[in-house]
Coordinates of C-alpha atoms in Angstrom, one line a residue:
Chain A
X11 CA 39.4 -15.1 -39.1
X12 CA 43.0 -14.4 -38.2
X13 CA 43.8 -13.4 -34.9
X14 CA 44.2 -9.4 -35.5
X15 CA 46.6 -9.1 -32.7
X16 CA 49.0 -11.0 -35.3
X17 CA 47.6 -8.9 -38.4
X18 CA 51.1 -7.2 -38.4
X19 CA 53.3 -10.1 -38.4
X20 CA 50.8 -12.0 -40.5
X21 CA 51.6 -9.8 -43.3
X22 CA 54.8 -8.7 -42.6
X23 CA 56.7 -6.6 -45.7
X24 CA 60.1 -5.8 -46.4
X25 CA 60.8 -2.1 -46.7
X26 CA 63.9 -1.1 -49.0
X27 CA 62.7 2.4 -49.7
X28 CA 62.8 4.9 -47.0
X29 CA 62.2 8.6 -46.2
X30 CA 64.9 11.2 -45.6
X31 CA 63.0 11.7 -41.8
X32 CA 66.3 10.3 -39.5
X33 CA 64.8 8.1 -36.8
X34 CA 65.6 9.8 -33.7
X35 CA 68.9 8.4 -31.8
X36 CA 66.5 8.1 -28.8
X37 CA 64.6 5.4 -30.7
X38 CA 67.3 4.1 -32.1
X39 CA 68.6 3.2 -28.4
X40 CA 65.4 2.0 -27.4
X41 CA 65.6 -0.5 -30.1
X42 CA 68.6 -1.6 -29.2
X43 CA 67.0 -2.0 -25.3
X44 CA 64.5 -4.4 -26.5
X45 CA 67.2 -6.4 -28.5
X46 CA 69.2 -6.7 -25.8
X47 CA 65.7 -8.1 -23.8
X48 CA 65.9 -10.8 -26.8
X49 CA 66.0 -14.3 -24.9
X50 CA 69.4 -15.3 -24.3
X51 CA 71.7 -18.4 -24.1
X52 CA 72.7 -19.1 -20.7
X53 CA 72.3 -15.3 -19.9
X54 CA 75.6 -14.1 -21.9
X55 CA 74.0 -11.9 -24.4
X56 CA 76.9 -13.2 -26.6
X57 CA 76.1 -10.1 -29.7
X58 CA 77.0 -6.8 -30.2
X59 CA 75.1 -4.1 -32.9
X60 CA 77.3 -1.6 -34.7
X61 CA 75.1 1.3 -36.0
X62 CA 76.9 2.8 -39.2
X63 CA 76.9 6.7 -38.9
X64 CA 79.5 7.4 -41.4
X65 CA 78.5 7.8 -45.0
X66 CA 81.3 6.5 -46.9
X67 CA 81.5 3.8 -44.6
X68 CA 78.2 2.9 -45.2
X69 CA 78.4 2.9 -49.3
X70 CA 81.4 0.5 -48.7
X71 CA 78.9 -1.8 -47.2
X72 CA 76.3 -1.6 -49.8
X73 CA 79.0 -1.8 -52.2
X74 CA 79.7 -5.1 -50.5
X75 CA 75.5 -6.0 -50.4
X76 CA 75.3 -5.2 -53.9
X77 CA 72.2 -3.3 -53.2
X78 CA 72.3 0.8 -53.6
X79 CA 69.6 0.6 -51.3
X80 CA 71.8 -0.1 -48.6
X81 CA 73.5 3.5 -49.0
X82 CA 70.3 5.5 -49.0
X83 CA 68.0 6.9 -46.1
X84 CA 66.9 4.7 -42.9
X85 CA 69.6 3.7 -40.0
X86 CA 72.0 0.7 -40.6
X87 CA 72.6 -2.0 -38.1
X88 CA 75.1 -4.9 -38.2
X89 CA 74.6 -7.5 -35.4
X90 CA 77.6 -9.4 -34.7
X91 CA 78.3 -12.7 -32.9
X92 CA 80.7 -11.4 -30.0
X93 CA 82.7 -14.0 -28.0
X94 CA 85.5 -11.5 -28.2
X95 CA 83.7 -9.6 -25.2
X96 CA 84.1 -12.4 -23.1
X97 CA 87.5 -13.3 -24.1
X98 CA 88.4 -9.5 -23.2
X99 CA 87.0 -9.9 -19.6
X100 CA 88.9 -10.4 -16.6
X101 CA 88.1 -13.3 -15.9
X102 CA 87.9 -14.9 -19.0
X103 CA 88.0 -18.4 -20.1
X104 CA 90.4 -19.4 -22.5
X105 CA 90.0 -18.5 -26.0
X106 CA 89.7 -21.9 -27.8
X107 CA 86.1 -22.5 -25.6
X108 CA 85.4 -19.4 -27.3
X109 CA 85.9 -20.8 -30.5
X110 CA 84.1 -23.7 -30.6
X111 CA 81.0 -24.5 -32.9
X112 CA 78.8 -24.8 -29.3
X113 CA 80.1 -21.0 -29.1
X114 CA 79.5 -19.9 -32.8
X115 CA 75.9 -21.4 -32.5
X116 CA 75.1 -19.9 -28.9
X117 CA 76.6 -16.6 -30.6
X118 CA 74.5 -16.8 -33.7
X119 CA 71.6 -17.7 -32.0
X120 CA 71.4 -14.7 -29.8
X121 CA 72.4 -12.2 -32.5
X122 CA 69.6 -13.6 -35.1
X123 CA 67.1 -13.9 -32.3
X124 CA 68.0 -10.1 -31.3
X125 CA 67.7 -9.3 -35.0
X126 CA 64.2 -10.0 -35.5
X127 CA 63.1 -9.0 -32.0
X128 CA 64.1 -5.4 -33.4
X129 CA 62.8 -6.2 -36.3
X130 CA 59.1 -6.8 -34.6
X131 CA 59.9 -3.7 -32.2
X132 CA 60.4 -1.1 -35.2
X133 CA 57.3 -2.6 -37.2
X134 CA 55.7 -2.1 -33.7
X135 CA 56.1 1.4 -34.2
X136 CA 55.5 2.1 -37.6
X137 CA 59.3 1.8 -38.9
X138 CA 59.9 -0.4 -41.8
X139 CA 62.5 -2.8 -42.1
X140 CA 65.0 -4.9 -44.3
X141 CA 67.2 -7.7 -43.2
X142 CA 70.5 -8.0 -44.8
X143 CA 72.3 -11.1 -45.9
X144 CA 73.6 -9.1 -48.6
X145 CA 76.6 -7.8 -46.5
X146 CA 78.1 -11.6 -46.0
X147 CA 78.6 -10.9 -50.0
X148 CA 82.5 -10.5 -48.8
X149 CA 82.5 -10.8 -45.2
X150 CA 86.3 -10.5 -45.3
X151 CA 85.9 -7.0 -46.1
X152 CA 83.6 -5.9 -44.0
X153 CA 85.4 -7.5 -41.0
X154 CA 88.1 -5.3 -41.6
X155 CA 86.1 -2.4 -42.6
X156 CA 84.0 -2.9 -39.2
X157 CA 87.5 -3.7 -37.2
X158 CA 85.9 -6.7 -35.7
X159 CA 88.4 -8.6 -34.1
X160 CA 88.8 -12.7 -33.7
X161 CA 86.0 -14.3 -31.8
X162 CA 83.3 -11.8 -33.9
X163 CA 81.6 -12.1 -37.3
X164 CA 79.0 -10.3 -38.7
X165 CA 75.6 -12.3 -38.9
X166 CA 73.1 -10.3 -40.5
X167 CA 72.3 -6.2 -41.0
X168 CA 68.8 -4.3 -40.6
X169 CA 68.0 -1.3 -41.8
X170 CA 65.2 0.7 -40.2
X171 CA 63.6 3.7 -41.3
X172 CA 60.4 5.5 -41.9
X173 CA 58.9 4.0 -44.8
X174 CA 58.9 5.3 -48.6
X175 CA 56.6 2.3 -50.7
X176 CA 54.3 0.3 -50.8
X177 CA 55.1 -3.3 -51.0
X178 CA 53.4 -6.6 -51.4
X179 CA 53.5 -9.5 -48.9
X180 CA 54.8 -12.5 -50.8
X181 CA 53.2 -15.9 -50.5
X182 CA 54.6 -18.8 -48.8
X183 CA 54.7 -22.3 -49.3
X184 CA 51.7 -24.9 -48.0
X185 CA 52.4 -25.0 -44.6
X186 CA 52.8 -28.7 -44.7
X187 CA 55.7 -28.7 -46.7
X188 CA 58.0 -27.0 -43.8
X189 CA 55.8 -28.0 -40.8
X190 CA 56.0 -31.7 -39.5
X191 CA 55.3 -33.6 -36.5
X192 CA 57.1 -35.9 -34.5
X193 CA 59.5 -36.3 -37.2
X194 CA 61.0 -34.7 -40.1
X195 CA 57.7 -36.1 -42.8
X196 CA 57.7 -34.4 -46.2
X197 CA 54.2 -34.9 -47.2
X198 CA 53.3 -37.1 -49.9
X199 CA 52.4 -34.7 -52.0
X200 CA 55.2 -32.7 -52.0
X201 CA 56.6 -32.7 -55.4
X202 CA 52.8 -31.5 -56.6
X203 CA 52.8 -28.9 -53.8
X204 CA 55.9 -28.0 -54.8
X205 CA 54.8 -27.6 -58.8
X206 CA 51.6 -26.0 -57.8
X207 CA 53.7 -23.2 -55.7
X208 CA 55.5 -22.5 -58.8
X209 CA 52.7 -21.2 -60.1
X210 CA 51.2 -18.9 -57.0
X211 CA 54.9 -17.3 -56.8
X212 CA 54.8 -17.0 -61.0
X213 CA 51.5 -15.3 -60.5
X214 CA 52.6 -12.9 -57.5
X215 CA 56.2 -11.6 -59.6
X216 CA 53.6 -11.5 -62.4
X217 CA 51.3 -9.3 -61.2
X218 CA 52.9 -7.1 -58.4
X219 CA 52.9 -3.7 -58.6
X220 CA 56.4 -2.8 -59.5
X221 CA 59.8 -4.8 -61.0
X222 CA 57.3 -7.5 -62.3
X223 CA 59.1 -10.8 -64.2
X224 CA 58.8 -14.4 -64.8
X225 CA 60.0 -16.4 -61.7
X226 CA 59.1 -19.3 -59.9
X227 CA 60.1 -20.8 -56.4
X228 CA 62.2 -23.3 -58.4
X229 CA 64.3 -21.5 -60.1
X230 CA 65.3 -18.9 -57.7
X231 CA 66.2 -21.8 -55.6
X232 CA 68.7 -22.8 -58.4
X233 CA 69.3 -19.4 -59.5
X234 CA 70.7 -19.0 -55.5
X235 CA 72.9 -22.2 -55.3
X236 CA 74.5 -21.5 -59.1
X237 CA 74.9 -17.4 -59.2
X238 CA 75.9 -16.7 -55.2
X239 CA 78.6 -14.2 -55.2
X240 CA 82.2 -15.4 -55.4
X241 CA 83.5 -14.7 -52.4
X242 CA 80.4 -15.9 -50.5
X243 CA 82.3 -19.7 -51.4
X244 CA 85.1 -18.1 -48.8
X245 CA 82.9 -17.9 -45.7
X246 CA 84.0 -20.7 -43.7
X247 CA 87.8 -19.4 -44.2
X248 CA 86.8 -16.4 -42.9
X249 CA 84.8 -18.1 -40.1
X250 CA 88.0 -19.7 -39.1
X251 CA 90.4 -16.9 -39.5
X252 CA 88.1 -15.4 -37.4
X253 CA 88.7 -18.0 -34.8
X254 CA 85.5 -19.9 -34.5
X255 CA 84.3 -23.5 -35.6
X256 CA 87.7 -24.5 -34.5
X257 CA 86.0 -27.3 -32.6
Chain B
X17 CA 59.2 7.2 -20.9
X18 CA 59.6 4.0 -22.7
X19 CA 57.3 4.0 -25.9
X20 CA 54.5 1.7 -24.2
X21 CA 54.3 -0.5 -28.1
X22 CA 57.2 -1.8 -26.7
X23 CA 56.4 -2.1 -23.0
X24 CA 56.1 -5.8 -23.8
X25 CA 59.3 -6.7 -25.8
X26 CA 61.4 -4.2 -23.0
X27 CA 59.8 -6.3 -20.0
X28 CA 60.6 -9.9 -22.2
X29 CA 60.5 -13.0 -19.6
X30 CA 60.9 -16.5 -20.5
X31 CA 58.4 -18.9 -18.8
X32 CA 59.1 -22.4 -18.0
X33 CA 56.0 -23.5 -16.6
X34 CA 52.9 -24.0 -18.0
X35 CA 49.3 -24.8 -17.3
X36 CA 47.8 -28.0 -18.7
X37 CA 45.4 -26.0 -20.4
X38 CA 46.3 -27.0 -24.4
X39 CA 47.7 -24.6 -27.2
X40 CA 44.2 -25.0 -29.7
X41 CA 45.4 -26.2 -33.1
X42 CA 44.6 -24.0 -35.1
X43 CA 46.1 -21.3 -32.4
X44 CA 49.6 -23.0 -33.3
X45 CA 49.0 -23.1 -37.5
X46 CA 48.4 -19.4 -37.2
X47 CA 51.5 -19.1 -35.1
X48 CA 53.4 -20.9 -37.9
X49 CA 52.0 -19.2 -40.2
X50 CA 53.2 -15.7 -38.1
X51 CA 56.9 -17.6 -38.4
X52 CA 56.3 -18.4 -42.2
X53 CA 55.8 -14.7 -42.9
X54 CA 59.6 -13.8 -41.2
X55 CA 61.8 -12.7 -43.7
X56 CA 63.6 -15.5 -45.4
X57 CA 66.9 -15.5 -47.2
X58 CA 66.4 -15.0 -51.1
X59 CA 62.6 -16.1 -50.3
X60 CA 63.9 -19.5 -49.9
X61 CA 62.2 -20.2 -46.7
X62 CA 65.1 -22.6 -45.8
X63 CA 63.5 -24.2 -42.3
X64 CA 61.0 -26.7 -41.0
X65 CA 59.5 -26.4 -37.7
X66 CA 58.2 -30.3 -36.0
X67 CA 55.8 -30.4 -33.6
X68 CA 56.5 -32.5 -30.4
X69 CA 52.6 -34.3 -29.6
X70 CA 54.3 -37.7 -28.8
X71 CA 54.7 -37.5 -25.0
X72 CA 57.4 -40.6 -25.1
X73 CA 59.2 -38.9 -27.9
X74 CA 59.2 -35.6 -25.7
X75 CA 60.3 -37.1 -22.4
X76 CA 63.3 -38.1 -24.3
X77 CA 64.1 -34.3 -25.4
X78 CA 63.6 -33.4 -21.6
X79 CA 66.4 -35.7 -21.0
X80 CA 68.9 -34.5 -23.9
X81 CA 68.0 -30.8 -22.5
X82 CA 68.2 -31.7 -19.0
X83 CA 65.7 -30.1 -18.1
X84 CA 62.4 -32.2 -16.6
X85 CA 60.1 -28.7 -17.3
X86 CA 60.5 -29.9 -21.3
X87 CA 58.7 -32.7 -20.7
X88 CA 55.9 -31.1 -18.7
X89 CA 53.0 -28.5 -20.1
X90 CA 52.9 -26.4 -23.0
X91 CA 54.0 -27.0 -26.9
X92 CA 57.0 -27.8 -28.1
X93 CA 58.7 -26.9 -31.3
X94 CA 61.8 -27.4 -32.5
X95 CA 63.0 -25.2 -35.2
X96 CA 65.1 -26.8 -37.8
X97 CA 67.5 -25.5 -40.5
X98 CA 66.4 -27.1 -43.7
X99 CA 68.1 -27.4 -47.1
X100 CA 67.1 -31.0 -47.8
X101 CA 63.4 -29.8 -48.4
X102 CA 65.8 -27.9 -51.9
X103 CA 67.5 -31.2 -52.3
X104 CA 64.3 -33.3 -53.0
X105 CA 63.1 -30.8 -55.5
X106 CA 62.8 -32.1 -59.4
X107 CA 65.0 -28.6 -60.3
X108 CA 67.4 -29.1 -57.2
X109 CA 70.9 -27.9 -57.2
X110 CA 73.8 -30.2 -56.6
X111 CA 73.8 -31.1 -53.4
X112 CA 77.7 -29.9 -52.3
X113 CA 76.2 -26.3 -52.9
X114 CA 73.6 -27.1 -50.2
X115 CA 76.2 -28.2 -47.9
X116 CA 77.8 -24.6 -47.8
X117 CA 79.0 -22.5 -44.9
X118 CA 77.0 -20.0 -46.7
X119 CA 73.8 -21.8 -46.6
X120 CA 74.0 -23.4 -43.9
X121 CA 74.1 -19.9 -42.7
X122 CA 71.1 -18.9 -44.8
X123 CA 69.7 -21.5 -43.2
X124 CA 69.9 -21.1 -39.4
X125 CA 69.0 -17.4 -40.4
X126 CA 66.0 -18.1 -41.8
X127 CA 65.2 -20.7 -38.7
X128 CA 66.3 -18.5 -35.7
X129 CA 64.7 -15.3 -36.8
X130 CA 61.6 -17.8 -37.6
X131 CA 61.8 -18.7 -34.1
X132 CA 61.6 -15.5 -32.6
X133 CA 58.8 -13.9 -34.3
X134 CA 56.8 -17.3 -33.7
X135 CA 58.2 -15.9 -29.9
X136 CA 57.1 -12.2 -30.4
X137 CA 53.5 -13.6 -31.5
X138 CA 52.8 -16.3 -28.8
X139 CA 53.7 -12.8 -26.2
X140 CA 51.4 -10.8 -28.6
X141 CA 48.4 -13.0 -27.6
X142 CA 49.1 -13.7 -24.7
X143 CA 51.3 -16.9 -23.9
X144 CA 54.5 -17.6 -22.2
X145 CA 57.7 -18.8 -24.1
X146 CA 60.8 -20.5 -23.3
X147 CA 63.7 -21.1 -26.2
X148 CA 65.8 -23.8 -25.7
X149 CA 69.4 -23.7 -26.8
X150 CA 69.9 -27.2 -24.0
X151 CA 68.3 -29.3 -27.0
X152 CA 71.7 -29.3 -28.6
X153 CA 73.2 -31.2 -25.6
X154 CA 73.1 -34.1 -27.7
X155 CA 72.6 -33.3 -31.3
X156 CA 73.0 -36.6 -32.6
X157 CA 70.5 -38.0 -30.7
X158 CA 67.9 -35.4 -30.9
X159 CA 68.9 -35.6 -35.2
X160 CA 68.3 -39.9 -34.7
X161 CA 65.0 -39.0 -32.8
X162 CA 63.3 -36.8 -35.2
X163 CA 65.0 -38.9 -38.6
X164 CA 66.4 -35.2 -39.7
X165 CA 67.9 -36.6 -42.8
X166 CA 71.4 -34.8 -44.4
X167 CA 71.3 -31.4 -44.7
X168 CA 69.0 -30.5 -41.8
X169 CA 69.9 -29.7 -38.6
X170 CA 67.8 -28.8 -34.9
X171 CA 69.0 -25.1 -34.1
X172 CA 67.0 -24.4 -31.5
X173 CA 63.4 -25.7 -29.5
X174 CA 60.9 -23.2 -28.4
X175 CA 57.7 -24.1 -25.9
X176 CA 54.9 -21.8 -25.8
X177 CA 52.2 -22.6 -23.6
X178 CA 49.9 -20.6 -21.0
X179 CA 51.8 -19.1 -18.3
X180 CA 51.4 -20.8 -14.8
X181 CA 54.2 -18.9 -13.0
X182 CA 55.6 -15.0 -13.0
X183 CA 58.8 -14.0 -13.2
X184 CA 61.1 -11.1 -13.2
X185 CA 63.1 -10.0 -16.5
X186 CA 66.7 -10.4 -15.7
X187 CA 69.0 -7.1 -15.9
X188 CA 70.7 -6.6 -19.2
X189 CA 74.7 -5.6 -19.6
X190 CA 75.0 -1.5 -19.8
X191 CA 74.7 -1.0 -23.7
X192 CA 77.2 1.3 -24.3
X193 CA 79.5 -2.3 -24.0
X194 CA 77.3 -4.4 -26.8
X195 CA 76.1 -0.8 -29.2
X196 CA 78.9 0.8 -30.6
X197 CA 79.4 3.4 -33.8
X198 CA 81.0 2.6 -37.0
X199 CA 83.2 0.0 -36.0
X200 CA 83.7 -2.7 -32.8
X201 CA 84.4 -0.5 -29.9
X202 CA 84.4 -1.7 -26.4
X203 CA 84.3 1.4 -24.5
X204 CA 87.2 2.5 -22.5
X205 CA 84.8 2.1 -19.5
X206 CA 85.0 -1.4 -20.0
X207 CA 86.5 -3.0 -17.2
X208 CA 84.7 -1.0 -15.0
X209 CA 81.4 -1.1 -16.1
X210 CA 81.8 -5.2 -16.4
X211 CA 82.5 -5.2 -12.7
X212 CA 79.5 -2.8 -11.8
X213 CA 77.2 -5.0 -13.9
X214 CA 78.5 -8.2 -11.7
X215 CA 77.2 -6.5 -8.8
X216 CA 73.5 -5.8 -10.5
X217 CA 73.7 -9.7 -11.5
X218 CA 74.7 -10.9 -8.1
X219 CA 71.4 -8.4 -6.2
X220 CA 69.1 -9.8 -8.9
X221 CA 69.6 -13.2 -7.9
X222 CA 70.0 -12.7 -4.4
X223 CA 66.7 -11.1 -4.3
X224 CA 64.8 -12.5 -6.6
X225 CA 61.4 -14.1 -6.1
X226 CA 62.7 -17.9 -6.1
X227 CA 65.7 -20.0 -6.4
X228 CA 67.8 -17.1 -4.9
X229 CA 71.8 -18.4 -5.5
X230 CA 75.5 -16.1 -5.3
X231 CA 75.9 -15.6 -8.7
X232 CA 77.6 -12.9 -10.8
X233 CA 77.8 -12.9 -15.2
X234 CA 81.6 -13.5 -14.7
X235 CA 81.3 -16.2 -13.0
X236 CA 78.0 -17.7 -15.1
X237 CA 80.4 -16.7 -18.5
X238 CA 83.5 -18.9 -17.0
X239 CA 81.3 -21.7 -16.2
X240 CA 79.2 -21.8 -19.0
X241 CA 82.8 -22.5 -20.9
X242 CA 84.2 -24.9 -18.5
X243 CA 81.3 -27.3 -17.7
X244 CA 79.1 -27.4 -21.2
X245 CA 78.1 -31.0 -21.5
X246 CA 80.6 -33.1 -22.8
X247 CA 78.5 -34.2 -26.6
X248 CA 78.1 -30.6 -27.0
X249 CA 81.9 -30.6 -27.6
X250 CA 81.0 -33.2 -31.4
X251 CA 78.9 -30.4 -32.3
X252 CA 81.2 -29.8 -35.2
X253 CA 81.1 -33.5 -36.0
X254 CA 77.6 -33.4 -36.0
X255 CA 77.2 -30.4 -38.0
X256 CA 79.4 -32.3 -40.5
X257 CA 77.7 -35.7 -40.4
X258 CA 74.5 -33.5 -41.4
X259 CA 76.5 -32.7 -44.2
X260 CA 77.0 -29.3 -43.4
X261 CA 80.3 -26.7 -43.8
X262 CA 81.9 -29.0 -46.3
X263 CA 82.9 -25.9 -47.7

């Protein structure tokens, strides 16, 4: 039996659908209380969220996702990797530190970490949610539309909302495929682990309840390194105009 | 009144020392499982987690970290950014795609938000957590430790473990200067509210419980950028040895 205190999280479900019920700017901000309780490297809380208010600003970002989910009800979040904050600061240290790939790693570590830790504090109370790679579909743009300036970039968004379907958990792959010890040890039986997962995620887009096709784990793994949007190629130029991974 | 389902996120703590009393097992598959269930970049699941058990092995992680509690009680995990699993596939893309900025970003995504639900479940029944960012003091070594072959990389280690000491959650920044509206926004209270929050850093750890020090978050920002250990500096080189941001 599976502890029930990890039911939730267990079968954790991404929400794209919401109702037109606003979650309360009060809840909003207590969200954001928690995220910034998120563990954090060396105590510099080295992120920043910018919550998008403004409609037409918002269907420029979900013209950039790609997704016309991204324009419809539930609150958007972008969290950002901020040295900029620190470069801005009296007492700053000087900007190339900032810049380093230490920096951009410290950065994206406490913006990802403070990501999901929302993430589990919505589901917590009843919100759904959706994480949003989508909006690095041309990060360029939505640096400028964000005015984030150098030492920033925009990790990940979340929207959270009150939820509006019902979705089905997908299954993941055999746990020993991804969890090792001691060392990095693909199991032997990999490749027919592998071949045999095919077929559990061909049965699950198979049979779902909605938007049901043939698919396995395979070929959206190909699918993802051939068909990436173009200007997803450009994200370590914009990284570096952006000032980090300069060393 | 702070919504008490969150009572637990809002009062987060990291613990660094642990009883000897072991993590079961099958306690720790179910927390993997909990970080299996995270949401995961095109469903591509694109991390590995290893398992420390080799006390030898361990004591030389303490000493990349720095930090002698890593050796010492509780479980330790170290959460890896994995596209080589995709590379070893019969269907696998080429393996210059893999080497993206874009997935590597996928990647420590999909690892670091891994890594804090796998923290948000340990809490949720009952253990103590510590993440640890030091395990990158020496990347290549840590990488030549576990074998992490091309196109893998250690983001971060996590130890959960039953708590054997209390401590106090450390004051946040005032969020009006991380939470902004529509765009990056540092409010004109900047300055100000920087210098206010130095003094709430400098009484927290004058009066905390142990290991009372001067200490203000300017000061803990500047050093943090002047005295990182020296191999954290070939991060970059690392990250490109691993075969990663090629392009």
């Amino acid at each position: 039996m599976f502890d029930e205190r990890l039911t939730r999280q267990r079968q954790h479900k991404t929400i794209r659908h919401f109702t037109d019920r606003q979650v309360p700017d009060m809840v909003m901000a207590r969200l954001i209380t928690v995220a910034q309780h998120t563990a954090t490297s060396h105590y510099l809380q080295s992120f920043s969220v910018i919550s998008i208010t403004d409609q037409h600003l918002r269907e420029q970002i979900a013209q950039i996702s790609g997704q016309t989910y991204v324009a419809g009800n539930g609150h958007l979040l972008l969290f950002v990797i901020d040295q900029h904050r620190a470069a801005m600061l009296a007492t700053a240290p000087d900007m190339a530190e900032l810049g380093s790939a230490d920096k951009f790693l410290q950065g994206a570590s406490d913006a990802l970490l403070a990501a999901q830790n929302t993430v589990n504090a919505a589901e917590n109370i009843g919100l759904g949610t959706v994480l949003l790679g989508s909006v690095l579909n041309d990060a360029k743009r939505l640096i400028a539309l964000l005015h984030l300036p150098t030492l920033t970039f925009p990790i990940i968004g979340l929207i959270v909302g009150y939820p509006d379907q019902e979705t089905q958990a997908k299954p993941r792959m055999p746990q020993r495929c991804l969890y090792f010890e001691n060392g990095y040890t693909l199991p032997q039986t990999f490749q027919a682990d592998m071949q045999a997962y095919d077929g559990v995620v061909r049965d699950y887009y198979a049979t779902r309840g909605t938007n049901r096709r043939e698919e396995t784990f395979s070929h959206l793994l190909t699918r993802s390194a051939t068909t990436s949007p173009a200007k997803r190629r450009e994200l370590l130029t914009t990284l570096h105009a952006q000032g980090f991974l300069t060393t």
